[in-house]
Coordinates of C-alpha atoms (C1' of nucleotides) in Angstrom, one line a residue:
Chain A
M173 CA -194.6 -128.5 -121.5
A174 CA -191.1 -128.0 -120.1
E175 CA -192.6 -125.9 -117.4
L176 CA -195.0 -128.7 -116.3
L177 CA -192.2 -131.1 -116.1
T178 CA -190.2 -128.7 -113.9
E179 CA -193.2 -128.2 -111.7
R180 CA -193.6 -131.9 -111.3
K181 CA -189.9 -132.3 -110.5
T182 CA -190.2 -129.6 -107.9
Q183 CA -193.3 -131.2 -106.4
I184 CA -191.5 -134.6 -106.2
A185 CA -188.4 -133.0 -104.5
E186 CA -190.5 -131.1 -101.9
K187 CA -192.7 -134.1 -101.1
A188 CA -189.7 -136.3 -100.8
T189 CA -188.0 -133.9 -98.4
L190 CA -191.1 -133.8 -96.3
L191 CA -191.5 -137.6 -96.2
F192 CA -187.7 -138.1 -95.5
K193 CA -188.0 -135.7 -92.6
E194 CA -191.1 -137.3 -91.1
R195 CA -190.4 -141.0 -91.6
G196 CA -186.7 -141.1 -92.4
Y197 CA -185.1 -141.9 -95.7
A198 CA -184.9 -145.7 -95.3
A199 CA -188.5 -145.9 -94.0
T200 CA -189.9 -143.9 -96.9
S201 CA -190.6 -146.0 -100.0
M202 CA -190.9 -144.8 -103.5
R203 CA -194.5 -146.1 -103.4
D204 CA -195.1 -143.8 -100.4
L205 CA -193.7 -140.9 -102.3
A206 CA -195.7 -141.7 -105.5
A207 CA -198.9 -142.1 -103.5
A208 CA -198.4 -138.7 -101.8
I209 CA -198.2 -137.1 -105.2
G210 CA -200.9 -139.1 -106.8
I211 CA -199.1 -141.1 -109.4
E212 CA -197.7 -144.7 -109.7
A213 CA -194.3 -145.5 -108.3
A214 CA -192.9 -146.4 -111.7
S215 CA -193.8 -143.0 -113.0
L216 CA -191.4 -141.3 -110.6
Y217 CA -188.5 -142.8 -112.7
S218 CA -189.2 -140.6 -115.7
H219 CA -188.2 -137.7 -113.4
L220 CA -185.3 -139.1 -111.5
R221 CA -182.8 -142.0 -111.7
S222 CA -182.9 -143.3 -108.2
K223 CA -184.2 -142.8 -104.7
E224 CA -180.8 -141.8 -103.5
E225 CA -180.6 -139.0 -106.1
L226 CA -183.4 -137.3 -104.1
L227 CA -181.3 -137.5 -100.9
Q228 CA -178.2 -136.3 -102.7
R229 CA -180.0 -133.2 -104.0
I230 CA -181.3 -132.3 -100.5
C231 CA -178.0 -132.9 -98.7
F232 CA -175.7 -131.1 -101.2
G233 CA -178.2 -128.3 -101.8
M234 CA -178.2 -127.5 -98.1
A235 CA -174.4 -127.8 -97.9
E236 CA -174.2 -125.3 -100.7
A237 CA -176.4 -122.9 -98.9
F238 CA -174.2 -123.1 -95.8
F239 CA -171.1 -122.4 -97.8
T240 CA -172.7 -119.4 -99.4
A241 CA -173.4 -118.1 -95.9
R242 CA -169.9 -118.8 -94.9
D243 CA -168.4 -116.9 -97.9
Q244 CA -170.6 -113.9 -97.1
V245 CA -169.4 -113.8 -93.5
N246 CA -165.7 -114.4 -94.5
S247 CA -165.8 -111.6 -97.1
L248 CA -166.0 -109.1 -94.3
Q249 CA -163.2 -108.0 -91.8
L250 CA -164.9 -108.0 -88.4
P251 CA -163.9 -108.5 -84.8
A252 CA -164.6 -112.1 -83.7
P253 CA -167.6 -111.4 -81.5
I254 CA -169.4 -109.5 -84.3
K255 CA -168.3 -112.0 -86.8
L256 CA -169.7 -114.8 -84.7
R257 CA -173.0 -112.9 -84.4
L258 CA -173.2 -112.6 -88.2
A259 CA -172.3 -116.3 -88.7
I260 CA -175.1 -117.2 -86.3
E261 CA -177.5 -115.0 -88.1
K262 CA -176.6 -116.4 -91.6
H263 CA -176.8 -119.9 -90.3
V264 CA -180.2 -119.4 -88.8
E265 CA -181.4 -117.9 -92.1
V266 CA -180.3 -121.0 -94.0
V267 CA -182.0 -123.4 -91.5
T268 CA -185.3 -121.4 -91.3
N269 CA -185.4 -120.9 -95.0
D270 CA -186.1 -124.7 -95.4
V271 CA -186.7 -126.5 -92.2
N272 CA -187.6 -129.8 -93.9
A273 CA -184.4 -129.9 -96.0
S274 CA -182.5 -128.9 -92.8
A275 CA -183.9 -131.9 -90.9
V276 CA -183.0 -134.3 -93.7
F277 CA -179.6 -132.7 -94.2
L278 CA -178.9 -133.2 -90.5
H279 CA -180.2 -136.7 -89.9
E280 CA -180.3 -138.6 -93.2
W281 CA -176.9 -138.0 -94.7
R282 CA -175.6 -141.3 -93.5
H283 CA -177.7 -143.0 -96.1
L284 CA -175.6 -141.6 -98.8
S285 CA -173.4 -144.0 -100.7
E286 CA -169.8 -143.5 -101.6
P287 CA -168.3 -141.4 -102.9
E288 CA -171.0 -138.9 -101.9
L289 CA -170.8 -139.9 -98.3
S290 CA -167.1 -139.0 -98.0
I291 CA -167.6 -135.7 -99.9
F292 CA -170.5 -134.8 -97.6
K293 CA -168.5 -135.5 -94.5
S294 CA -165.6 -133.4 -95.6
M295 CA -167.9 -130.5 -96.5
R296 CA -169.4 -130.7 -93.0
R297 CA -165.9 -130.7 -91.5
E298 CA -165.0 -127.7 -93.6
Y299 CA -168.0 -125.8 -92.2
E300 CA -167.0 -126.7 -88.6
E301 CA -163.5 -125.4 -89.3
Y302 CA -164.9 -122.1 -90.5
L303 CA -166.7 -121.6 -87.2
T304 CA -163.8 -122.9 -85.2
A305 CA -161.6 -120.3 -86.9
I306 CA -163.9 -117.5 -85.6
L307 CA -163.7 -119.0 -82.1
Q308 CA -159.9 -119.2 -82.3
E309 CA -159.7 -115.7 -83.5
G310 CA -161.7 -114.4 -80.6
K311 CA -159.8 -116.6 -78.1
A312 CA -156.4 -115.3 -79.4
A313 CA -157.6 -111.7 -79.1
G314 CA -158.7 -112.4 -75.5
Q315 CA -162.3 -111.8 -76.4
F316 CA -163.6 -115.4 -75.9
N317 CA -163.2 -117.7 -72.9
I318 CA -163.0 -121.1 -74.6
P319 CA -161.2 -124.0 -72.8
N320 CA -162.0 -126.5 -75.6
E321 CA -162.8 -125.3 -79.1
K322 CA -164.1 -128.6 -80.4
L323 CA -166.6 -128.9 -77.6
T324 CA -167.7 -125.3 -78.1
V325 CA -168.1 -125.4 -81.9
L326 CA -170.2 -128.6 -81.6
T327 CA -172.3 -127.1 -78.9
L328 CA -172.8 -124.0 -80.9
L329 CA -173.8 -126.0 -84.0
S330 CA -176.2 -128.2 -82.2
S331 CA -177.8 -125.2 -80.6
L332 CA -178.3 -123.7 -84.1
N333 CA -179.4 -126.9 -85.8
W334 CA -182.3 -127.9 -83.6
L335 CA -184.1 -124.9 -84.9
Y336 CA -185.6 -126.9 -87.8
D337 CA -187.7 -128.7 -85.2
W338 CA -188.8 -125.6 -83.4
Y339 CA -189.1 -122.8 -86.0
R340 CA -192.5 -122.1 -87.5
P341 CA -192.6 -119.7 -90.4
D342 CA -196.0 -118.4 -89.2
G343 CA -194.8 -118.1 -85.6
N344 CA -194.3 -114.8 -83.8
L345 CA -190.5 -114.9 -83.9
Q346 CA -188.7 -113.8 -87.1
P347 CA -185.4 -115.5 -88.1
H348 CA -183.6 -112.3 -87.3
E349 CA -185.0 -112.1 -83.8
I350 CA -184.2 -115.8 -83.1
A351 CA -180.7 -115.3 -84.3
M352 CA -180.2 -112.3 -82.0
Q353 CA -181.5 -114.2 -79.0
L354 CA -179.4 -117.2 -79.8
A355 CA -176.3 -115.0 -80.3
D356 CA -177.0 -113.2 -76.9
Q357 CA -177.3 -116.5 -75.2
V358 CA -174.1 -117.9 -76.7
L359 CA -172.0 -114.8 -76.2
N360 CA -173.4 -113.6 -72.8
G361 CA -174.8 -116.7 -71.2
L362 CA -177.9 -116.9 -69.0
I363 CA -176.6 -115.2 -65.9
T364 CA -177.8 -111.6 -65.5
N365 CA -175.7 -108.5 -64.8
K366 CA -172.2 -108.9 -65.9
Chain B
M318 CA -177.8 -172.1 -68.4
A319 CA -180.0 -169.1 -67.4
E320 CA -176.8 -167.1 -67.3
L321 CA -175.9 -168.0 -70.8
L322 CA -179.3 -167.0 -72.0
T323 CA -179.0 -163.6 -70.2
E324 CA -175.6 -163.1 -71.7
R325 CA -177.0 -163.7 -75.2
K326 CA -179.9 -161.3 -74.6
T327 CA -177.4 -158.6 -73.4
Q328 CA -175.3 -159.2 -76.5
I329 CA -178.3 -158.9 -78.8
A330 CA -179.4 -155.7 -77.1
E331 CA -175.9 -154.1 -77.3
K332 CA -175.3 -155.1 -80.9
A333 CA -178.8 -153.9 -81.9
T334 CA -178.1 -150.5 -80.2
L335 CA -174.8 -150.2 -82.1
L336 CA -176.4 -151.1 -85.4
F337 CA -179.4 -148.9 -84.9
K338 CA -177.1 -146.0 -84.1
E339 CA -174.8 -146.6 -87.1
R340 CA -177.4 -147.4 -89.8
G341 CA -180.6 -146.3 -88.3
Y342 CA -183.5 -148.5 -87.1
A343 CA -185.3 -148.9 -90.4
A344 CA -182.1 -149.6 -92.4
T345 CA -181.0 -152.3 -89.9
S346 CA -182.4 -155.8 -90.7
M347 CA -182.8 -158.6 -88.3
R348 CA -180.4 -160.5 -90.7
D349 CA -177.8 -157.8 -90.2
L350 CA -178.2 -158.1 -86.5
A351 CA -178.0 -161.9 -86.5
A352 CA -174.9 -161.9 -88.7
A353 CA -173.2 -159.4 -86.4
I354 CA -173.7 -161.8 -83.6
G355 CA -173.0 -165.0 -85.6
I356 CA -176.3 -166.7 -85.6
E357 CA -179.3 -167.1 -88.0
A358 CA -182.0 -164.4 -88.1
A359 CA -184.7 -166.9 -87.1
S360 CA -182.7 -167.7 -83.9
L361 CA -183.1 -164.1 -82.7
Y362 CA -186.8 -164.8 -82.1
S363 CA -186.2 -167.2 -79.3
H364 CA -184.8 -164.2 -77.3
L365 CA -187.2 -161.5 -78.4
R366 CA -190.7 -161.1 -79.9
S367 CA -190.1 -158.4 -82.5
K368 CA -187.6 -155.9 -83.9
E369 CA -189.5 -153.1 -82.3
E370 CA -189.2 -154.6 -78.9
L371 CA -185.4 -153.8 -79.2
L372 CA -186.1 -150.2 -80.0
Q373 CA -188.6 -149.9 -77.2
R374 CA -186.1 -151.2 -74.6
I375 CA -183.5 -148.7 -75.7
C376 CA -185.8 -145.7 -75.8
F377 CA -187.6 -146.3 -72.6
G378 CA -184.4 -147.4 -70.8
M379 CA -182.9 -144.0 -71.6
A380 CA -186.1 -142.2 -70.6
E381 CA -185.9 -143.9 -67.3
A382 CA -182.3 -142.9 -66.8
F383 CA -183.2 -139.3 -67.5
F384 CA -186.1 -139.4 -65.0
T385 CA -183.9 -140.8 -62.3
A386 CA -181.4 -137.9 -62.9
R387 CA -184.3 -135.4 -62.7
D388 CA -185.6 -136.9 -59.4
Q389 CA -182.1 -136.6 -57.9
V390 CA -181.9 -133.0 -58.9
N391 CA -185.4 -132.2 -57.7
S392 CA -184.8 -133.8 -54.3
L393 CA -182.5 -130.9 -53.4
Q394 CA -183.4 -127.4 -52.6
L395 CA -181.0 -125.2 -54.5
P396 CA -180.7 -121.8 -56.1
A397 CA -181.6 -122.0 -59.8
P398 CA -178.0 -121.4 -61.2
I399 CA -176.6 -124.2 -59.0
K400 CA -179.6 -126.4 -59.8
L401 CA -179.1 -125.9 -63.5
R402 CA -175.4 -126.8 -63.1
L403 CA -176.4 -130.0 -61.3
A404 CA -179.1 -130.8 -63.9
I405 CA -176.4 -130.4 -66.7
E406 CA -174.0 -132.6 -64.8
K407 CA -176.6 -135.4 -64.3
H408 CA -177.7 -135.2 -67.9
V409 CA -174.2 -135.4 -69.2
E410 CA -173.7 -138.5 -67.0
V411 CA -176.6 -140.2 -68.5
V412 CA -175.6 -139.5 -72.1
T413 CA -171.9 -140.4 -71.6
N414 CA -172.8 -143.5 -69.7
D415 CA -174.2 -145.0 -73.0
V416 CA -173.5 -143.0 -76.1
N417 CA -175.0 -145.6 -78.4
A418 CA -178.3 -145.8 -76.6
S419 CA -178.3 -142.0 -76.4
A420 CA -178.0 -141.7 -80.2
V421 CA -180.8 -144.2 -80.8
F422 CA -183.0 -142.5 -78.1
L423 CA -182.5 -139.2 -79.8
H424 CA -182.9 -140.1 -83.4
E425 CA -184.9 -143.4 -83.8
W426 CA -187.8 -142.9 -81.4
R427 CA -190.1 -141.9 -84.3
H428 CA -190.1 -145.5 -85.5
L429 CA -192.0 -146.6 -82.3
S430 CA -195.6 -147.6 -83.0
E431 CA -198.6 -146.5 -80.9
P432 CA -199.2 -146.5 -78.1
E433 CA -195.5 -146.4 -77.2
L434 CA -194.9 -143.4 -79.5
S435 CA -197.3 -141.2 -77.6
I436 CA -196.0 -142.3 -74.3
F437 CA -192.5 -141.6 -75.4
K438 CA -193.4 -138.1 -76.6
S439 CA -195.1 -137.2 -73.4
M440 CA -192.1 -138.4 -71.4
R441 CA -189.9 -136.2 -73.4
R442 CA -192.2 -133.3 -72.9
E443 CA -192.1 -134.0 -69.1
Y444 CA -188.3 -133.8 -69.1
E445 CA -188.3 -130.5 -71.0
E446 CA -190.8 -129.1 -68.5
Y447 CA -188.4 -130.1 -65.6
L448 CA -185.6 -128.1 -67.2
T449 CA -188.0 -125.2 -68.1
A450 CA -189.1 -125.0 -64.5
I451 CA -185.4 -124.4 -63.4
L452 CA -185.1 -121.7 -66.0
Q453 CA -188.3 -120.0 -64.9
E454 CA -187.2 -120.2 -61.3
G455 CA -184.0 -118.4 -62.1
K456 CA -185.8 -115.9 -64.3
A457 CA -188.3 -115.1 -61.6
A458 CA -185.5 -114.6 -59.1
G459 CA -183.7 -112.2 -61.5
Q460 CA -180.8 -114.6 -61.8
F461 CA -181.3 -115.6 -65.5
N462 CA -181.8 -113.4 -68.5
I463 CA -184.2 -115.4 -70.7
P464 CA -186.4 -113.7 -73.2
N465 CA -187.9 -117.0 -74.5
E466 CA -187.9 -120.1 -72.3
K467 CA -188.9 -122.5 -75.0
L468 CA -186.0 -121.4 -77.2
T469 CA -183.6 -121.6 -74.3
V470 CA -184.6 -125.0 -73.1
L471 CA -184.3 -126.5 -76.6
T472 CA -181.0 -124.9 -77.2
L473 CA -179.8 -126.2 -73.9
L474 CA -181.0 -129.7 -74.6
S475 CA -179.5 -129.8 -78.0
S476 CA -176.2 -128.6 -76.6
L477 CA -176.2 -131.5 -74.2
N478 CA -177.5 -134.1 -76.5
W479 CA -174.8 -133.9 -79.3
L480 CA -172.4 -135.2 -76.7
Y481 CA -173.1 -138.8 -77.8
D482 CA -171.5 -138.0 -81.1
W483 CA -168.4 -136.4 -79.6
Y484 CA -167.7 -138.1 -76.3
R485 CA -165.1 -140.8 -76.2
P486 CA -164.9 -142.8 -72.9
D487 CA -161.1 -143.2 -73.5
G488 CA -160.7 -139.5 -74.3
N489 CA -158.9 -137.0 -72.1
L490 CA -162.1 -135.3 -70.8
Q491 CA -164.1 -136.9 -68.1
P492 CA -167.9 -136.5 -68.0
H493 CA -167.6 -134.2 -65.0
E494 CA -165.1 -131.9 -66.7
I495 CA -167.3 -131.8 -69.8
A496 CA -170.3 -130.9 -67.7
M497 CA -168.5 -128.1 -66.0
Q498 CA -167.3 -126.6 -69.3
L499 CA -170.8 -126.9 -70.7
A500 CA -172.4 -125.3 -67.6
D501 CA -169.8 -122.5 -67.7
Q502 CA -170.6 -121.9 -71.4
V503 CA -174.4 -121.9 -70.9
L504 CA -174.3 -119.8 -67.7
N505 CA -171.5 -117.3 -68.5
G506 CA -171.3 -117.3 -72.3
L507 CA -168.2 -117.0 -74.4
I508 CA -167.4 -113.4 -73.8
T509 CA -164.6 -112.8 -71.3
N510 CA -164.5 -110.5 -68.3
K511 CA -167.9 -109.9 -66.9
Chain C
dC1425 C1' -197.5 -141.5 -116.9
dC1426 C1' -199.4 -146.3 -116.9
dT1427 C1' -199.6 -151.8 -116.5
dA1428 C1' -197.0 -155.5 -115.6
dC1429 C1' -193.4 -157.3 -113.7
dC1430 C1' -188.3 -158.5 -112.0
dG1431 C1' -185.1 -160.4 -108.3
dA1432 C1' -183.9 -159.2 -103.7
dT1433 C1' -184.9 -158.6 -99.2
dC1434 C1' -187.9 -157.8 -95.4
dG1435 C1' -190.0 -159.3 -90.4
dG1436 C1' -191.5 -163.3 -88.7
dT1437 C1' -193.3 -168.5 -88.1
dA1438 C1' -193.3 -173.7 -88.2
dG1439 C1' -191.3 -177.5 -86.6
dG1440 C1' -187.7 -179.6 -85.0
Chain D
dC321 C1' -180.3 -172.5 -82.3
dC322 C1' -181.1 -174.4 -87.1
dT323 C1' -183.4 -175.3 -91.9
dA324 C1' -187.0 -174.2 -94.6
dC325 C1' -190.2 -171.2 -95.7
dC326 C1' -194.4 -167.5 -95.7
dG327 C1' -196.6 -163.3 -97.7
dA328 C1' -195.4 -158.6 -98.2
dT329 C1' -192.8 -155.1 -99.8
dC330 C1' -188.7 -153.1 -101.7
dG331 C1' -186.1 -150.2 -105.7
dG332 C1' -186.2 -150.3 -110.2
dT333 C1' -187.1 -151.8 -115.5
dA334 C1' -189.6 -153.0 -120.0
dG335 C1' -192.5 -151.5 -123.1
dG336 C1' -195.9 -148.9 -124.4

DNA sequence: CCTACCGATCGGTAGG
DNA sequence: CCTACCGATCGGTAGG
């Protein structure tokens, strides 16, 4: 009995994530979600309190996954270029592990209400600062050529984040291979023979 | 009289672009838009036929700007690395020229209905193919090291497109300087001393 | 998990 | 550009 309830909750969460990704949060109605599952809209409310609760779970669940990745990277003492490679690999793992949730996390967070919205923004800033610190480390050690760290970190993040739109779990590239190619591109650039 | 009407239409278009960017298309009501301008919602309809018409103008206006940039780049015979630099510069110019419209173009196009939706998608594909062709050119000439062109072109585009979120017209970096730094980063990577 | 329903709000129209 | 309004749909609740 408890298991069935949990299964239903999981089903609702997954379908909501998919619909929020495909149509956007605001354009997805609870009736859409209920119909996709095969129940009435009102029945959803025995499993959740509000539509926004679904969005909150997705956004903060992803944020947690990114923080776990960060903590793993920061637990090691590594030279900046190697550390950046590892950070890229871990980030790619998080994104490819749930591309639907990643898409919602990236595009729909602005529909959060306060105080969740402010909390979310500060968490995102914290993650940017973690990557910026690696860049600064490598710059200070003369390993990185970075005129503007803010520009570089946002470029890096956007490069990593569009993966949700492109990655296919059944494609021929594994997350690890993707991460390696992305890291090579970021670290060495496109020009051959240096 | 005709001038006043045109001014009002421009004002509506600009305010709609701003609101669509900030709240998203679906979450912006015509009453929101009217209130932001200082008229009644019903009055909007003497200047436009539908809410979606506003979205269409933004999306296809930006698409046109990107195609103009592409045609300028393609009118010149240049080695791939130089051509890519120019393509980056022109792309940055288009994005920084209207950051609000760029944001809507990038995130809200999925709310277009058919047939506009399919037309939009094919235009975007066309632009990706233009950039891919430059990458292939440089790869064939042994100038670029690119294991996977699809991954590289999407990484490149995402790097360029997040500018709308970061660029400030009154900031200390001019579009040209931003483009140069981005091009350096893409072509040479972060690692120093090659 | 359902039926029945609430008040609010939506895009858009009629008629001036 | 306004008042007045349309039918449709929204998130959510009551009560079973």
